[in-house]
CSV table of N, CA, C and O in Angstrom, one decimal:
chain,number,residue,atom,x,y,z
A,1007,MET,N,-8.1,-33.8,13.1
A,1007,MET,CA,-8.9,-32.8,12.4
A,1007,MET,C,-8.7,-31.4,12.9
A,1007,MET,O,-8.6,-31.3,14.1
A,1008,THR,N,-8.7,-30.5,12.0
A,1008,THR,CA,-8.4,-29.1,12.4
A,1008,THR,C,-9.7,-28.5,13.0
A,1008,THR,O,-10.8,-28.5,12.5
A,1009,GLU,N,-9.5,-28.0,14.3
A,1009,GLU,CA,-10.7,-27.5,14.9
A,1009,GLU,C,-10.7,-25.9,14.9
A,1009,GLU,O,-11.7,-25.3,15.2
A,1010,LEU,N,-9.5,-25.3,14.7
A,1010,LEU,CA,-9.4,-23.8,14.8
A,1010,LEU,C,-8.4,-23.4,13.8
A,1010,LEU,O,-7.2,-23.9,13.7
A,1011,VAL,N,-8.7,-22.3,13.1
A,1011,VAL,CA,-7.7,-21.5,12.3
A,1011,VAL,C,-7.8,-20.1,12.5
A,1011,VAL,O,-8.9,-19.6,12.7
A,1012,ILE,N,-6.7,-19.5,12.8
A,1012,ILE,CA,-6.6,-18.1,13.2
A,1012,ILE,C,-6.0,-17.3,12.0
A,1012,ILE,O,-5.0,-17.7,11.5
A,1013,PHE,N,-6.6,-16.3,11.6
A,1013,PHE,CA,-6.2,-15.4,10.6
A,1013,PHE,C,-5.8,-14.1,11.3
A,1013,PHE,O,-6.5,-13.5,12.0
A,1014,ASP,N,-4.6,-13.6,10.9
A,1014,ASP,CA,-4.0,-12.4,11.5
A,1014,ASP,C,-4.3,-11.3,10.5
A,1014,ASP,O,-3.3,-11.2,9.6
A,1015,SER,N,-5.3,-10.5,10.7
A,1015,SER,CA,-5.4,-9.5,9.7
A,1015,SER,C,-5.3,-8.1,10.3
A,1015,SER,O,-5.7,-7.1,9.6
A,1016,ASP,N,-4.8,-8.0,11.6
A,1016,ASP,CA,-4.6,-6.7,12.1
A,1016,ASP,C,-3.2,-6.5,12.7
A,1016,ASP,O,-3.0,-5.6,13.5
A,1017,GLY,N,-2.3,-7.3,12.4
A,1017,GLY,CA,-0.8,-7.3,12.8
A,1017,GLY,C,-0.6,-7.8,14.2
A,1017,GLY,O,0.4,-7.5,14.7
A,1018,VAL,N,-1.6,-8.5,14.9
A,1018,VAL,CA,-1.2,-9.1,16.1
A,1018,VAL,C,-0.1,-10.0,16.2
A,1018,VAL,O,0.8,-10.0,17.0
A,1019,LEU,N,-0.1,-11.0,15.2
A,1019,LEU,CA,0.8,-12.0,15.2
A,1019,LEU,C,2.1,-11.6,14.3
A,1019,LEU,O,3.2,-11.8,14.6
A,1020,VAL,N,1.8,-10.9,13.2
A,1020,VAL,CA,2.9,-10.5,12.2
A,1020,VAL,C,2.6,-9.0,11.9
A,1020,VAL,O,1.5,-8.7,11.5
A,1021,ASP,N,3.7,-8.2,12.1
A,1021,ASP,CA,3.5,-6.7,11.9
A,1021,ASP,C,4.1,-6.5,10.4
A,1021,ASP,O,5.2,-6.3,10.2
A,1022,SER,N,3.2,-6.4,9.4
A,1022,SER,CA,3.6,-6.3,8.1
A,1022,SER,C,3.5,-4.8,7.7
A,1022,SER,O,3.8,-4.5,6.5
A,1023,GLU,N,3.1,-3.9,8.5
A,1023,GLU,CA,2.8,-2.5,8.2
A,1023,GLU,C,4.1,-1.8,7.7
A,1023,GLU,O,4.0,-1.1,6.6
A,1024,GLY,N,5.2,-2.0,8.4
A,1024,GLY,CA,6.4,-1.4,7.9
A,1024,GLY,C,6.9,-1.8,6.5
A,1024,GLY,O,7.3,-1.1,5.8
A,1025,ILE,N,6.8,-3.2,6.3
A,1025,ILE,CA,7.1,-3.7,5.0
A,1025,ILE,C,6.2,-3.1,3.9
A,1025,ILE,O,6.7,-2.6,2.9
A,1026,ALA,N,4.9,-3.1,4.2
A,1026,ALA,CA,3.9,-2.6,3.2
A,1026,ALA,C,4.2,-1.1,2.9
A,1026,ALA,O,4.1,-0.8,1.7
A,1027,ASN,N,4.5,-0.3,3.9
A,1027,ASN,CA,4.8,1.0,3.7
A,1027,ASN,C,6.0,1.4,2.9
A,1027,ASN,O,6.1,2.3,2.2
A,1028,THR,N,7.0,0.5,3.2
A,1028,THR,CA,8.3,0.6,2.3
A,1028,THR,C,8.0,0.4,0.9
A,1028,THR,O,8.5,1.1,0.1
A,1029,VAL,N,7.3,-0.6,0.6
A,1029,VAL,CA,6.9,-1.0,-0.7
A,1029,VAL,C,6.1,0.1,-1.3
A,1029,VAL,O,6.2,0.5,-2.5
A,1030,LEU,N,5.1,0.6,-0.5
A,1030,LEU,CA,4.3,1.7,-1.1
A,1030,LEU,C,5.0,3.0,-1.3
A,1030,LEU,O,4.8,3.6,-2.4
A,1031,ALA,N,5.9,3.3,-0.4
A,1031,ALA,CA,6.9,4.5,-0.7
A,1031,ALA,C,7.8,4.3,-2.0
A,1031,ALA,O,7.9,5.2,-2.9
A,1032,ARG,N,8.2,3.0,-2.2
A,1032,ARG,CA,8.9,2.8,-3.5
A,1032,ARG,C,8.0,2.9,-4.7
A,1032,ARG,O,8.5,3.4,-5.8
A,1033,ALA,N,6.8,2.5,-4.7
A,1033,ALA,CA,5.8,2.6,-5.8
A,1033,ALA,C,5.6,4.1,-6.0
A,1033,ALA,O,5.5,4.6,-7.2
A,1034,ALA,N,5.3,4.8,-4.9
A,1034,ALA,CA,5.2,6.3,-5.1
A,1034,ALA,C,6.3,7.0,-5.7
A,1034,ALA,O,6.2,7.9,-6.6
A,1035,ALA,N,7.5,6.6,-5.3
A,1035,ALA,CA,8.7,7.1,-6.0
A,1035,ALA,C,8.8,6.8,-7.4
A,1035,ALA,O,9.1,7.7,-8.3
A,1036,SER,N,8.4,5.6,-7.8
A,1036,SER,CA,8.3,5.3,-9.2
A,1036,SER,C,7.2,6.1,-10.0
A,1036,SER,O,7.4,6.2,-11.3
A,1037,GLU,N,6.4,6.6,-9.3
A,1037,GLU,CA,5.3,7.6,-9.9
A,1037,GLU,C,5.8,9.0,-10.0
A,1037,GLU,O,5.0,9.9,-10.4
A,1038,GLY,N,6.8,9.3,-9.3
A,1038,GLY,CA,7.3,10.7,-9.2
A,1038,GLY,C,7.0,11.4,-8.0
A,1038,GLY,O,7.2,12.6,-7.9
A,1039,ALA,N,6.5,10.7,-6.9
A,1039,ALA,CA,6.2,11.3,-5.6
A,1039,ALA,C,7.3,10.8,-4.7
A,1039,ALA,O,7.3,9.7,-4.2
A,1040,ALA,N,8.0,11.8,-4.2
A,1040,ALA,CA,9.2,11.5,-3.2
A,1040,ALA,C,8.5,11.3,-1.8
A,1040,ALA,O,8.3,12.3,-1.2
A,1041,ILE,N,8.2,10.1,-1.5
A,1041,ILE,CA,7.6,9.8,-0.2
A,1041,ILE,C,8.5,8.7,0.6
A,1041,ILE,O,8.7,7.7,0.0
A,1042,SER,N,9.0,9.1,1.7
A,1042,SER,CA,9.8,8.1,2.5
A,1042,SER,C,9.0,7.0,3.1
A,1042,SER,O,7.7,7.2,3.2
A,1043,ALA,N,9.5,5.9,3.5
A,1043,ALA,CA,8.8,4.9,4.3
A,1043,ALA,C,8.0,5.5,5.5
A,1043,ALA,O,7.0,5.2,5.8
A,1044,GLU,N,8.8,6.3,6.2
A,1044,GLU,CA,8.2,7.0,7.4
A,1044,GLU,C,7.1,7.8,7.1
A,1044,GLU,O,6.0,7.8,7.8
A,1045,GLU,N,7.2,8.6,6.0
A,1045,GLU,CA,6.1,9.6,5.6
A,1045,GLU,C,5.0,8.8,5.0
A,1045,GLU,O,3.8,9.0,5.3
A,1046,SER,N,5.3,7.6,4.4
A,1046,SER,CA,4.2,6.8,3.9
A,1046,SER,C,3.3,6.2,5.1
A,1046,SER,O,2.2,6.2,4.9
A,1047,LEU,N,3.9,5.8,6.1
A,1047,LEU,CA,3.2,5.3,7.3
A,1047,LEU,C,2.4,6.5,7.8
A,1047,LEU,O,1.2,6.2,8.2
A,1048,ARG,N,2.9,7.7,8.0
A,1048,ARG,CA,2.1,8.8,8.4
A,1048,ARG,C,0.9,9.1,7.5
A,1048,ARG,O,-0.2,9.3,8.0
A,1049,LEU,N,1.3,9.1,6.2
A,1049,LEU,CA,0.2,9.6,5.3
A,1049,LEU,C,-0.9,8.5,5.1
A,1049,LEU,O,-2.0,8.8,4.8
A,1050,PHE,N,-0.4,7.2,5.0
A,1050,PHE,CA,-1.4,6.2,4.5
A,1050,PHE,C,-1.9,5.2,5.5
A,1050,PHE,O,-2.8,4.4,5.1
A,1051,ARG,N,-1.5,5.3,6.7
A,1051,ARG,CA,-2.0,4.4,7.7
A,1051,ARG,C,-3.5,4.4,7.8
A,1051,ARG,O,-4.2,5.6,8.0
A,1052,GLY,N,-4.2,3.3,7.6
A,1052,GLY,CA,-5.5,3.2,7.9
A,1052,GLY,C,-6.4,3.5,6.5
A,1052,GLY,O,-7.7,3.5,6.6
A,1053,LEU,N,-5.7,4.0,5.5
A,1053,LEU,CA,-6.5,4.3,4.2
A,1053,LEU,C,-6.7,3.2,3.2
A,1053,LEU,O,-5.9,2.2,3.3
A,1054,LYS,N,-7.7,3.3,2.5
A,1054,LYS,CA,-7.9,2.3,1.4
A,1054,LYS,C,-6.8,2.6,0.3
A,1054,LYS,O,-6.3,3.8,0.2
A,1055,MET,N,-6.4,1.6,-0.4
A,1055,MET,CA,-5.4,1.7,-1.4
A,1055,MET,C,-5.9,2.8,-2.5
A,1055,MET,O,-4.9,3.6,-2.9
A,1056,ALA,N,-7.0,2.9,-2.8
A,1056,ALA,CA,-7.6,4.0,-3.7
A,1056,ALA,C,-7.3,5.3,-3.2
A,1056,ALA,O,-6.9,6.3,-3.9
A,1057,ASP,N,-7.3,5.6,-1.9
A,1057,ASP,CA,-7.1,6.9,-1.3
A,1057,ASP,C,-5.6,7.1,-1.2
A,1057,ASP,O,-5.1,8.3,-1.5
A,1058,CYS,N,-4.8,6.0,-1.1
A,1058,CYS,CA,-3.3,6.2,-1.3
A,1058,CYS,C,-2.9,6.7,-2.6
A,1058,CYS,O,-2.1,7.6,-2.8
A,1059,VAL,N,-3.5,6.0,-3.6
A,1059,VAL,CA,-3.2,6.4,-5.0
A,1059,VAL,C,-3.6,7.9,-5.3
A,1059,VAL,O,-2.7,8.6,-5.9
A,1060,VAL,N,-4.6,8.3,-4.8
A,1060,VAL,CA,-5.1,9.8,-4.9
A,1060,VAL,C,-4.0,10.7,-4.4
A,1060,VAL,O,-3.7,11.6,-5.0
A,1061,GLU,N,-3.4,10.4,-3.2
A,1061,GLU,CA,-2.4,11.2,-2.6
A,1061,GLU,C,-1.1,11.1,-3.5
A,1061,GLU,O,-0.4,12.2,-3.6
A,1062,ILE,N,-0.8,10.0,-3.9
A,1062,ILE,CA,0.4,9.8,-4.7
A,1062,ILE,C,0.2,10.7,-6.0
A,1062,ILE,O,1.1,11.3,-6.5
A,1063,GLU,N,-0.9,10.6,-6.6
A,1063,GLU,CA,-1.3,11.4,-7.8
A,1063,GLU,C,-1.1,13.0,-7.5
A,1063,GLU,O,-0.5,13.6,-8.3
A,1064,ARG,N,-1.7,13.2,-6.3
A,1064,ARG,CA,-1.6,14.7,-6.0
A,1064,ARG,C,-0.1,15.2,-5.7
A,1064,ARG,O,0.3,16.2,-6.3
A,1065,GLN,N,0.7,14.4,-5.1
A,1065,GLN,CA,2.1,14.7,-4.9
A,1065,GLN,C,2.9,14.7,-6.2
A,1065,GLN,O,3.8,15.4,-6.4
A,1066,SER,N,2.7,13.8,-7.1
A,1066,SER,CA,3.4,13.7,-8.3
A,1066,SER,C,2.9,14.6,-9.3
A,1066,SER,O,3.6,14.9,-10.3
A,1067,GLY,N,1.6,15.1,-9.3
A,1067,GLY,CA,1.1,16.0,-10.3
A,1067,GLY,C,0.6,15.3,-11.5
A,1067,GLY,O,0.5,16.0,-12.5
A,1068,ARG,N,0.4,14.0,-11.4
A,1068,ARG,CA,0.0,13.3,-12.7
A,1068,ARG,C,-0.8,12.1,-12.2
A,1068,ARG,O,-0.6,11.6,-11.1
A,1069,ARG,N,-1.5,11.6,-13.1
A,1069,ARG,CA,-2.2,10.2,-13.0
A,1069,ARG,C,-1.3,9.2,-12.8
A,1069,ARG,O,-0.3,9.0,-13.6
A,1070,ALA,N,-1.6,8.2,-11.9
A,1070,ALA,CA,-0.7,7.1,-11.7
A,1070,ALA,C,-0.8,6.1,-12.8
A,1070,ALA,O,-1.9,6.0,-13.5
A,1071,THR,N,0.2,5.2,-13.0
A,1071,THR,CA,0.1,4.2,-14.1
A,1071,THR,C,-0.9,3.1,-13.7
A,1071,THR,O,-1.2,2.9,-12.5
A,1072,LEU,N,-1.3,2.4,-14.7
A,1072,LEU,CA,-2.3,1.2,-14.3
A,1072,LEU,C,-1.7,0.2,-13.3
A,1072,LEU,O,-2.4,-0.3,-12.5
A,1073,ALA,N,-0.4,0.0,-13.3
A,1073,ALA,CA,0.3,-1.1,-12.5
A,1073,ALA,C,0.1,-0.6,-11.0
A,1073,ALA,O,-0.3,-1.3,-10.2
A,1074,SER,N,0.4,0.7,-10.8
A,1074,SER,CA,0.3,1.2,-9.4
A,1074,SER,C,-1.2,1.4,-8.9
A,1074,SER,O,-1.4,1.4,-7.7
A,1075,ARG,N,-2.0,1.6,-9.9
A,1075,ARG,CA,-3.5,1.6,-9.5
A,1075,ARG,C,-4.1,0.4,-9.2
A,1075,ARG,O,-5.2,0.2,-8.8
A,1076,GLY,N,-3.4,-0.8,-9.6
A,1076,GLY,CA,-3.9,-2.1,-9.3
A,1076,GLY,C,-4.8,-2.6,-10.3
A,1076,GLY,O,-5.5,-3.7,-10.2
A,1077,GLU,N,-4.8,-1.9,-11.6
A,1077,GLU,CA,-5.7,-2.3,-12.5
A,1077,GLU,C,-5.1,-3.2,-13.6
A,1077,GLU,O,-5.8,-3.8,-14.3
A,1078,GLY,N,-3.8,-3.3,-13.6
A,1078,GLY,CA,-3.1,-4.1,-14.6
A,1078,GLY,C,-2.2,-5.1,-14.0
A,1078,GLY,O,-1.1,-5.4,-14.4
A,1079,ARG,N,-2.7,-5.8,-13.0
A,1079,ARG,CA,-1.9,-6.9,-12.4
A,1079,ARG,C,-1.7,-8.0,-13.3
A,1079,ARG,O,-2.5,-8.5,-14.0
A,1080,ARG,N,-0.4,-8.5,-13.3
A,1080,ARG,CA,0.0,-9.7,-14.0
A,1080,ARG,C,0.1,-11.0,-13.3
A,1080,ARG,O,0.4,-10.8,-12.1
A,1081,LYS,N,-0.2,-11.9,-13.7
A,1081,LYS,CA,-0.1,-13.2,-13.0
A,1081,LYS,C,1.3,-13.7,-13.2
A,1081,LYS,O,2.0,-13.6,-14.2
A,1082,ALA,N,1.9,-14.2,-12.1
A,1082,ALA,CA,3.1,-14.8,-12.0
A,1082,ALA,C,3.3,-16.1,-12.9
A,1082,ALA,O,2.4,-16.7,-12.9
A,1083,GLY,N,4.4,-16.3,-13.5
A,1083,GLY,CA,4.6,-17.5,-14.2
A,1083,GLY,C,4.9,-17.4,-15.5
A,1083,GLY,O,5.2,-17.1,-16.5
């Protein structure tokens, strides 16, 4: 019987922040905002995704698409 389950939500066991910021930088680039993975980490660390989108929109000079805003997610399959 399972007595304990540990959830890693702050990077103690797995540090996914670098991967996440690389993906976010690519998404920003697809929206027209030239943001490197390193700059993404500096700009977006600790922010809510909605605040990241606001910064991407500011840098690109236009409203982000539905997909990057998280509003038009498609199910896999």
